[in-house]
JSON list of C-alpha atoms in Angstrom, two decimals:
[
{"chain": "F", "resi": 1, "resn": "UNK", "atom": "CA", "xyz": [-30.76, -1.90, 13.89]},
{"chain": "F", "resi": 2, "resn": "UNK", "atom": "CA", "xyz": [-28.99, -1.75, 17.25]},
{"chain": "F", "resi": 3, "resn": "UNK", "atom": "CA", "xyz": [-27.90, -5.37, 17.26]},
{"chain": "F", "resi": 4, "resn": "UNK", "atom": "CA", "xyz": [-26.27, -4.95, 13.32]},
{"chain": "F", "resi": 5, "resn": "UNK", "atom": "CA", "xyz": [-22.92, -6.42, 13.79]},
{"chain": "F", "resi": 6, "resn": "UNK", "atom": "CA", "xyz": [-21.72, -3.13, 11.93]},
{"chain": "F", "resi": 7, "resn": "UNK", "atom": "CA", "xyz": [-23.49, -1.22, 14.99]},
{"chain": "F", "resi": 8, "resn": "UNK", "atom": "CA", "xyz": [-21.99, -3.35, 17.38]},
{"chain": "F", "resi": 9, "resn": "UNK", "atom": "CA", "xyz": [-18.65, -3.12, 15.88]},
{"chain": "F", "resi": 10, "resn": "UNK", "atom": "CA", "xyz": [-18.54, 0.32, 15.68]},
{"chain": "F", "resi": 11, "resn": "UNK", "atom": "CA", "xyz": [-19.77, 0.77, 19.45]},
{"chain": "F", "resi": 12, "resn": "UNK", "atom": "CA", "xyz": [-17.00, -1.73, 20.35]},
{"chain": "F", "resi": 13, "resn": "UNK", "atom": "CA", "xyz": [-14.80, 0.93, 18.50]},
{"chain": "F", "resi": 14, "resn": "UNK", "atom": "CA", "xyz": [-16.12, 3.83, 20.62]},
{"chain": "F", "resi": 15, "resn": "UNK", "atom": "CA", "xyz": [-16.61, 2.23, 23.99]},
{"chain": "F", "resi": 16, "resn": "UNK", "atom": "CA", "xyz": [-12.24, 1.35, 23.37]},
{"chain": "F", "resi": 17, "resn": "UNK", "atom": "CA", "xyz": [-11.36, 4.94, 22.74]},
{"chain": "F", "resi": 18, "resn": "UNK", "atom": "CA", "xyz": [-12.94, 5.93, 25.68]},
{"chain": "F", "resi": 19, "resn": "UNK", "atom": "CA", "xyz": [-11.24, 3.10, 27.82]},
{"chain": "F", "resi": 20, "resn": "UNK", "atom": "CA", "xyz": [-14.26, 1.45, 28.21]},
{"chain": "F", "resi": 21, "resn": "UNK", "atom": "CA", "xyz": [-12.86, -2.14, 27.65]},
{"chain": "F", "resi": 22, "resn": "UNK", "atom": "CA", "xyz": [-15.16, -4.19, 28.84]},
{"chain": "F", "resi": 23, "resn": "UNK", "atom": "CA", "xyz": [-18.12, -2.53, 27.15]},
{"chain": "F", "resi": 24, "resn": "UNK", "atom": "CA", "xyz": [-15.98, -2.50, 23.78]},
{"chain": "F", "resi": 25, "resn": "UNK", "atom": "CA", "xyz": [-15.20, -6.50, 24.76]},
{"chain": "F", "resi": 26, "resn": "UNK", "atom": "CA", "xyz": [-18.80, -7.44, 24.79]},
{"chain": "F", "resi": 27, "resn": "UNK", "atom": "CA", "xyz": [-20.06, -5.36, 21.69]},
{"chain": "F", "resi": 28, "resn": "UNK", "atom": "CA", "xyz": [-16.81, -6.61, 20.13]},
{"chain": "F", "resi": 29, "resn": "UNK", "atom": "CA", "xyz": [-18.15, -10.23, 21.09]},
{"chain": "F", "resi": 30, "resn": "UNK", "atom": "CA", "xyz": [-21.26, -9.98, 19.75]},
{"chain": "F", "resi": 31, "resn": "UNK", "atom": "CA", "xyz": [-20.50, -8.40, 16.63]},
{"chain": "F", "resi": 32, "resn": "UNK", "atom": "CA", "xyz": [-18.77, -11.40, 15.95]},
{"chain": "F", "resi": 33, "resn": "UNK", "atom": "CA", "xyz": [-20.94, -13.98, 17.03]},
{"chain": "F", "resi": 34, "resn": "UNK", "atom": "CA", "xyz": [-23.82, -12.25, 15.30]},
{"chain": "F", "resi": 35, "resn": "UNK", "atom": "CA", "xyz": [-22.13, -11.80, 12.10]},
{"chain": "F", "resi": 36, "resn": "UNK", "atom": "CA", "xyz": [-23.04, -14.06, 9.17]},
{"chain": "F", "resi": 37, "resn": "UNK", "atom": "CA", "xyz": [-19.82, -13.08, 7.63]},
{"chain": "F", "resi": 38, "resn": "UNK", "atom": "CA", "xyz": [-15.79, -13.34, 9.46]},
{"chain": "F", "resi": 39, "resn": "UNK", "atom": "CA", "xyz": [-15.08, -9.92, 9.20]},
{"chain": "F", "resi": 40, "resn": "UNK", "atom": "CA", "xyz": [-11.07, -8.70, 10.23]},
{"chain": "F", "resi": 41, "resn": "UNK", "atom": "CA", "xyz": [-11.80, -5.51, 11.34]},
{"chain": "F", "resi": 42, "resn": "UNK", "atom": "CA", "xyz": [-14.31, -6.93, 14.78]},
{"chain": "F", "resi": 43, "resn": "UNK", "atom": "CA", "xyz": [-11.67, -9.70, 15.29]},
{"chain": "F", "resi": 44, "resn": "UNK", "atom": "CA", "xyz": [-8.83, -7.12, 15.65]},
{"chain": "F", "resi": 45, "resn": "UNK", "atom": "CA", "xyz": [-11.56, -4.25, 17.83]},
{"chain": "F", "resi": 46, "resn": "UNK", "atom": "CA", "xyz": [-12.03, -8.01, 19.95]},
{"chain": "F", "resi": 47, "resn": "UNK", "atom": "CA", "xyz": [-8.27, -8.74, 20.42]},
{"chain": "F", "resi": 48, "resn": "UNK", "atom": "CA", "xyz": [-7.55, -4.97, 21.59]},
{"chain": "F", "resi": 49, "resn": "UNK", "atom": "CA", "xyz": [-10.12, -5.11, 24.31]},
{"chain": "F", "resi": 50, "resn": "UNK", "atom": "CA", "xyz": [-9.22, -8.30, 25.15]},
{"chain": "F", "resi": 51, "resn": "UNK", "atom": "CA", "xyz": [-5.54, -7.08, 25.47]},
{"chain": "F", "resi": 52, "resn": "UNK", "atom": "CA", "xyz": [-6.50, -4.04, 27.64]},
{"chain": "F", "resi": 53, "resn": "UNK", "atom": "CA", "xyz": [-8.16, -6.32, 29.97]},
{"chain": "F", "resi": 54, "resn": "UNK", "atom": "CA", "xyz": [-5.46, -8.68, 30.09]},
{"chain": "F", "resi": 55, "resn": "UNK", "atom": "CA", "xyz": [-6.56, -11.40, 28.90]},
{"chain": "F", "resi": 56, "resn": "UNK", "atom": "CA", "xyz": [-3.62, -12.05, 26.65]},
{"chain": "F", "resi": 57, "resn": "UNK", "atom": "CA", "xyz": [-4.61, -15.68, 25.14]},
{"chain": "F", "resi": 58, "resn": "UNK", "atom": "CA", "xyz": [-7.93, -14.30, 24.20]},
{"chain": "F", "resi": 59, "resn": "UNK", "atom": "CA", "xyz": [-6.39, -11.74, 22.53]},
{"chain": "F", "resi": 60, "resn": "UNK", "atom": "CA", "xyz": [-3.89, -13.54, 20.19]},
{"chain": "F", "resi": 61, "resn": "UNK", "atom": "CA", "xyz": [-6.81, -16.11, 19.48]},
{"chain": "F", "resi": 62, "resn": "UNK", "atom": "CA", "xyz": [-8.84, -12.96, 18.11]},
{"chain": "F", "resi": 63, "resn": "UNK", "atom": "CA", "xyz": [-5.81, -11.38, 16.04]},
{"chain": "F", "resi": 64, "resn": "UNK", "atom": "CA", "xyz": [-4.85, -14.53, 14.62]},
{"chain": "F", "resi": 65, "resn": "UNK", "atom": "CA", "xyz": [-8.25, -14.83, 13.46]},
{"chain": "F", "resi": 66, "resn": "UNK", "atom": "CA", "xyz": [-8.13, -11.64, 12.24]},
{"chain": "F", "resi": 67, "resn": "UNK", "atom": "CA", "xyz": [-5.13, -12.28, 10.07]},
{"chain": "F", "resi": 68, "resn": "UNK", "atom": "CA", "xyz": [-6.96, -15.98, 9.79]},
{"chain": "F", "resi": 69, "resn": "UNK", "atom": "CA", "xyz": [-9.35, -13.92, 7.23]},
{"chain": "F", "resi": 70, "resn": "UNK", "atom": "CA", "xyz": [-6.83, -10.64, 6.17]},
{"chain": "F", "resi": 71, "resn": "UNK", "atom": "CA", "xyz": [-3.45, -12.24, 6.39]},
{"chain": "F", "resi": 72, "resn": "UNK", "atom": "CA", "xyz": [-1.93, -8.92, 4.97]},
{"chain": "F", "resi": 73, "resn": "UNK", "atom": "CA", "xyz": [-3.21, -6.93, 7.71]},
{"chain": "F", "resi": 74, "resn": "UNK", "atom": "CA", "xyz": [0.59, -5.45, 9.15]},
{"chain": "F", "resi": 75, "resn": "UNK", "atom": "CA", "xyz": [-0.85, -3.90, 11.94]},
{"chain": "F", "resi": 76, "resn": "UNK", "atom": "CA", "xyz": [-2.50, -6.77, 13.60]},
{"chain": "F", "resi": 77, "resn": "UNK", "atom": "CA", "xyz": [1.12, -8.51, 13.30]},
{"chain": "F", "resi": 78, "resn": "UNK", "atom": "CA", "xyz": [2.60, -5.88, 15.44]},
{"chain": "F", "resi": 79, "resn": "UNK", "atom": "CA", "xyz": [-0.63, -6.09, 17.94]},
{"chain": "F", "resi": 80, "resn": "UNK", "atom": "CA", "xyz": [0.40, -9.99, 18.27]},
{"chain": "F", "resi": 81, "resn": "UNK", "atom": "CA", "xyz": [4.29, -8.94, 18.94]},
{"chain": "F", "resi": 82, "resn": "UNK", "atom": "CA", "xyz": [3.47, -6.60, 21.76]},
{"chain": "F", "resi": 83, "resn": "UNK", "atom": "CA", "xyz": [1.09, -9.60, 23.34]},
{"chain": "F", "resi": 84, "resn": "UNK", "atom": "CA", "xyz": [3.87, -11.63, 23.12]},
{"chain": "F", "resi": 85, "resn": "UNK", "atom": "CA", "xyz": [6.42, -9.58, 24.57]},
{"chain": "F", "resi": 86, "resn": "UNK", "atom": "CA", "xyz": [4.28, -8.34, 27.43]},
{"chain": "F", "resi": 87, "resn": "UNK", "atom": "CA", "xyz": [4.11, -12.27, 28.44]},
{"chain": "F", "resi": 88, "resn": "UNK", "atom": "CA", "xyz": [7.82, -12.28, 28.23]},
{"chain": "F", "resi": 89, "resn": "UNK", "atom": "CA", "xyz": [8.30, -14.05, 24.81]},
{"chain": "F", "resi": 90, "resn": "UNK", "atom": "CA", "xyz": [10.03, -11.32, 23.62]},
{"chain": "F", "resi": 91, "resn": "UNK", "atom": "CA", "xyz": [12.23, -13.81, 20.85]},
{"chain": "F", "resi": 92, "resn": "UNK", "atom": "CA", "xyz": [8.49, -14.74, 18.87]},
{"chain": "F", "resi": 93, "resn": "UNK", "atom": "CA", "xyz": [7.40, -10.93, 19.48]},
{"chain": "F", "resi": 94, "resn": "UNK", "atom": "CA", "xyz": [10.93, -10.05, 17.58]},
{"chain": "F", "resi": 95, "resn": "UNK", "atom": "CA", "xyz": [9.14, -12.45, 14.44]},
{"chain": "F", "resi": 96, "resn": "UNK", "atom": "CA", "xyz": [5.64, -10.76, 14.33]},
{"chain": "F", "resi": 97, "resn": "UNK", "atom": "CA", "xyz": [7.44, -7.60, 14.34]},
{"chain": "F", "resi": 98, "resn": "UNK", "atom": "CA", "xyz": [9.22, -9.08, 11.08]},
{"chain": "F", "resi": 99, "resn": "UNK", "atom": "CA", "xyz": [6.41, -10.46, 9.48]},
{"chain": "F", "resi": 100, "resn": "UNK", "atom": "CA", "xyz": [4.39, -6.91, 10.23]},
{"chain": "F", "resi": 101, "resn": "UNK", "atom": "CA", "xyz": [7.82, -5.31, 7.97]},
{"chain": "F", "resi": 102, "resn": "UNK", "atom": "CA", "xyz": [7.63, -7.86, 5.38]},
{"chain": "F", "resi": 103, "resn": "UNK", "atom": "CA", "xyz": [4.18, -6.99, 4.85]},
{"chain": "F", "resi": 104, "resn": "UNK", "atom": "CA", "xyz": [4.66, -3.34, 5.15]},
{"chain": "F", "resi": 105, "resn": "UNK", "atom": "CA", "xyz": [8.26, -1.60, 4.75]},
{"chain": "F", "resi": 106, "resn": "UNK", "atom": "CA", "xyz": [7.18, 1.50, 6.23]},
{"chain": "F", "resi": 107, "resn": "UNK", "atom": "CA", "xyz": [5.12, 0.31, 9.33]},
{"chain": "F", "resi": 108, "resn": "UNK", "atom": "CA", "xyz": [7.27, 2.58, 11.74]},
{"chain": "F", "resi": 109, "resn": "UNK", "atom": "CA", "xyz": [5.30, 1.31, 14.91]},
{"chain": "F", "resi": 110, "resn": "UNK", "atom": "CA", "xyz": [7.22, -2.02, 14.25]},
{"chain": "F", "resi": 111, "resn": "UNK", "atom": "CA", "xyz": [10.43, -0.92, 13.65]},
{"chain": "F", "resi": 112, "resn": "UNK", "atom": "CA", "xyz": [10.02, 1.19, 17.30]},
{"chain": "F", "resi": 113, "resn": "UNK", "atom": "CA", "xyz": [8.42, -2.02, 18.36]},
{"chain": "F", "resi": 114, "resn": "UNK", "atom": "CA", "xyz": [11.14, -4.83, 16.78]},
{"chain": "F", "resi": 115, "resn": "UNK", "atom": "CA", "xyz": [13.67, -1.99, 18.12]},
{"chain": "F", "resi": 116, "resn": "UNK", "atom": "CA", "xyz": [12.82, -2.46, 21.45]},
{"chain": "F", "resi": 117, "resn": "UNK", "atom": "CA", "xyz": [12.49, -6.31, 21.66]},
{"chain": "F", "resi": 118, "resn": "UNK", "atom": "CA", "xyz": [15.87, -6.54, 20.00]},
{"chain": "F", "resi": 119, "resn": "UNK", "atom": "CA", "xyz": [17.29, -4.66, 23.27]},
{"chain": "F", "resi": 120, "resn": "UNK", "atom": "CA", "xyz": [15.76, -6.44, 25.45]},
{"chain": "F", "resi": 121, "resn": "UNK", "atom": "CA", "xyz": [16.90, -9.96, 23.70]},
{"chain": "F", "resi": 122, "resn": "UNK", "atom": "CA", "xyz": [20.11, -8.46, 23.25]},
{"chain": "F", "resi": 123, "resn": "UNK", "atom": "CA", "xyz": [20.45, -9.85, 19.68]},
{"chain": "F", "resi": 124, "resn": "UNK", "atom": "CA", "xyz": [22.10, -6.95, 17.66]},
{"chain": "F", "resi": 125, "resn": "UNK", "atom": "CA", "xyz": [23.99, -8.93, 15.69]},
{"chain": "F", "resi": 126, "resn": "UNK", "atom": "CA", "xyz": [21.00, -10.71, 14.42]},
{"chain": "F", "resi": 127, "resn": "UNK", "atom": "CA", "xyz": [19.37, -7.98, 14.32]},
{"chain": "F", "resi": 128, "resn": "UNK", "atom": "CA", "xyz": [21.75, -5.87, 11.89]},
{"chain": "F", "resi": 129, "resn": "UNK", "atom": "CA", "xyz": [21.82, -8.78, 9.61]},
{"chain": "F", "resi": 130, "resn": "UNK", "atom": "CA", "xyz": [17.88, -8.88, 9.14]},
{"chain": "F", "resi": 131, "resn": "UNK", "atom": "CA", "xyz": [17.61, -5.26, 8.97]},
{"chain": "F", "resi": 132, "resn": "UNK", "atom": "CA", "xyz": [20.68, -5.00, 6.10]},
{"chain": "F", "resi": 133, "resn": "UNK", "atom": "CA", "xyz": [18.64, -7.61, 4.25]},
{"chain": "F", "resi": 134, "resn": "UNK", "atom": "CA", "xyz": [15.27, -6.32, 4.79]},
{"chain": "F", "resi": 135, "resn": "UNK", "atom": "CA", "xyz": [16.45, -2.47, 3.92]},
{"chain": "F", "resi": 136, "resn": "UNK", "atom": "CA", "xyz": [18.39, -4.10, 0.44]},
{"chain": "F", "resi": 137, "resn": "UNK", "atom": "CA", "xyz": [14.85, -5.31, -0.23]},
{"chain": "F", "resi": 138, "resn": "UNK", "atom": "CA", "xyz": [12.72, -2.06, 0.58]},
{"chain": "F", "resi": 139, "resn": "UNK", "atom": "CA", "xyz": [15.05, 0.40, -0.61]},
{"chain": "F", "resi": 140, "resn": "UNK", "atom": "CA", "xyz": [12.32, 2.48, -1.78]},
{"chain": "F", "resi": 141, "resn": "UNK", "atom": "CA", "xyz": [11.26, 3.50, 1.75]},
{"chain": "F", "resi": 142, "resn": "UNK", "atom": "CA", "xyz": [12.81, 5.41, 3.89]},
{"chain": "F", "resi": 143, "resn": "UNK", "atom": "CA", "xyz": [11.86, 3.52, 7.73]},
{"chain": "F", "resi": 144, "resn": "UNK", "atom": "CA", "xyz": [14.06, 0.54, 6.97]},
{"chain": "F", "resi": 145, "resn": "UNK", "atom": "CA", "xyz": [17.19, 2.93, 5.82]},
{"chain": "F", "resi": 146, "resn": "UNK", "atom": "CA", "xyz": [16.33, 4.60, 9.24]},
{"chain": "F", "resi": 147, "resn": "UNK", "atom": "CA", "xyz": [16.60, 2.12, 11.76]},
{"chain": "F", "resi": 148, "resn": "UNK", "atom": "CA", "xyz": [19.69, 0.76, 9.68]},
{"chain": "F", "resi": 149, "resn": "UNK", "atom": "CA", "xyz": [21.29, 4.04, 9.72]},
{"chain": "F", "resi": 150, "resn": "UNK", "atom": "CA", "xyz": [20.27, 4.52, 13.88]},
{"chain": "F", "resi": 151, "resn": "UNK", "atom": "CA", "xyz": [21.81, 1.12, 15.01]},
{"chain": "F", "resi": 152, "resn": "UNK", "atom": "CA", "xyz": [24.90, 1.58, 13.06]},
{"chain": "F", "resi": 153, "resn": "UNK", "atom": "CA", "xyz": [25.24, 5.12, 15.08]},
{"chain": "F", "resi": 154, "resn": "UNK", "atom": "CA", "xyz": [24.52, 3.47, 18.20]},
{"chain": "F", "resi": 155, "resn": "UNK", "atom": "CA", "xyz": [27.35, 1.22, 17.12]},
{"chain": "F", "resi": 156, "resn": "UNK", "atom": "CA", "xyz": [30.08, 3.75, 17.01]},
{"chain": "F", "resi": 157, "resn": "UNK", "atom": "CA", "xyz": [29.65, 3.25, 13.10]},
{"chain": "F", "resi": 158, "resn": "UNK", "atom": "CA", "xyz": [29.13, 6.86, 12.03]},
{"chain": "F", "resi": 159, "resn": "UNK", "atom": "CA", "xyz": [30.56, 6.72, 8.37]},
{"chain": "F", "resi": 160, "resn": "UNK", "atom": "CA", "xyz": [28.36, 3.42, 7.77]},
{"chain": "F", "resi": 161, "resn": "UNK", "atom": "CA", "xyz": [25.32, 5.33, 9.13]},
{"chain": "F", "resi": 162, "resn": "UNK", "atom": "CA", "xyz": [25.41, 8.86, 6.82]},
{"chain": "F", "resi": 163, "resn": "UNK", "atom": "CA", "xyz": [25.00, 6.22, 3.87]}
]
């Protein structure tokens, strides 16, 4: 069935690998208009295409309903931070990023991602107080230990970073 939001879904997914964004906005689109059930996965295919064609407002709308249905899904979080800090609201992009890590300690596109917000903010002091408190709580991974490790380098701190 050509017109199986499943189909159209995983056209969308094909037509955005090969940079085909409008064609993956419109399957994306109708997947999720003709679906009888909210499914994530279409929401977050509609929010990248939407992204890559700059429509940025769009594009939250669909991740947020994405997360609307799949609140744990990490990766959508970090989708939402980038959208924000391409339209210059780089302090609420630094809080998806943050949410994505609570979610998922080892996400390491948002630690690159909350990395670079946080320089461009300029708020390393908050910063290396969120990161010592989220690393005390996900000491099990090695990502948050990391970045904690990397900023207190950058900070001159080398003793404090070989811990």
């Amino acid at each position: 069935q050509p017109d199986h939001p499943d189909a159209l879904h995983g056209l969308a997914l094909v037509a955005y690998q090969a940079q085909n964004h409008d064609w993956a906005y419109r399957l994306a689109s109708q997947a999720v208009s003709r679906s009888r059930k909210r499914v994530a996965g279409y929401y977050r295919t509609l929010g990248r295409a939407c992204r890559a064609l700059g429509k940025p407002d769009e594009a939250i709308r669909a991740y947020r309903a994405a997360l609307a249905i799949e609140p744990a899904l990490a990766d959508v979080h970090v989708s939402i931070g980038i959208v924000l800090r391409e339209q210059g609201e780089v302090r609420a992009a630094i809080g998806a990023y943050r949410k994505a890590l609570s979610q998922q300690p080892a996400l390491f596109e948002a630690y690159v991602n909350l990395e670079n917000a946080v320089r461009e903010a300029g708020a390393w002091d908050d910063h290396r107080r969120w990161l010592e408190s989220h690393a005390a709580g996900a000491a099990e991974f090695a990502e948050p230990q990391f970045f904690l490790g990397k900023l207190a380098l950058s900070e001159g701190r080398r003793d404090a970073a070989l811990k």
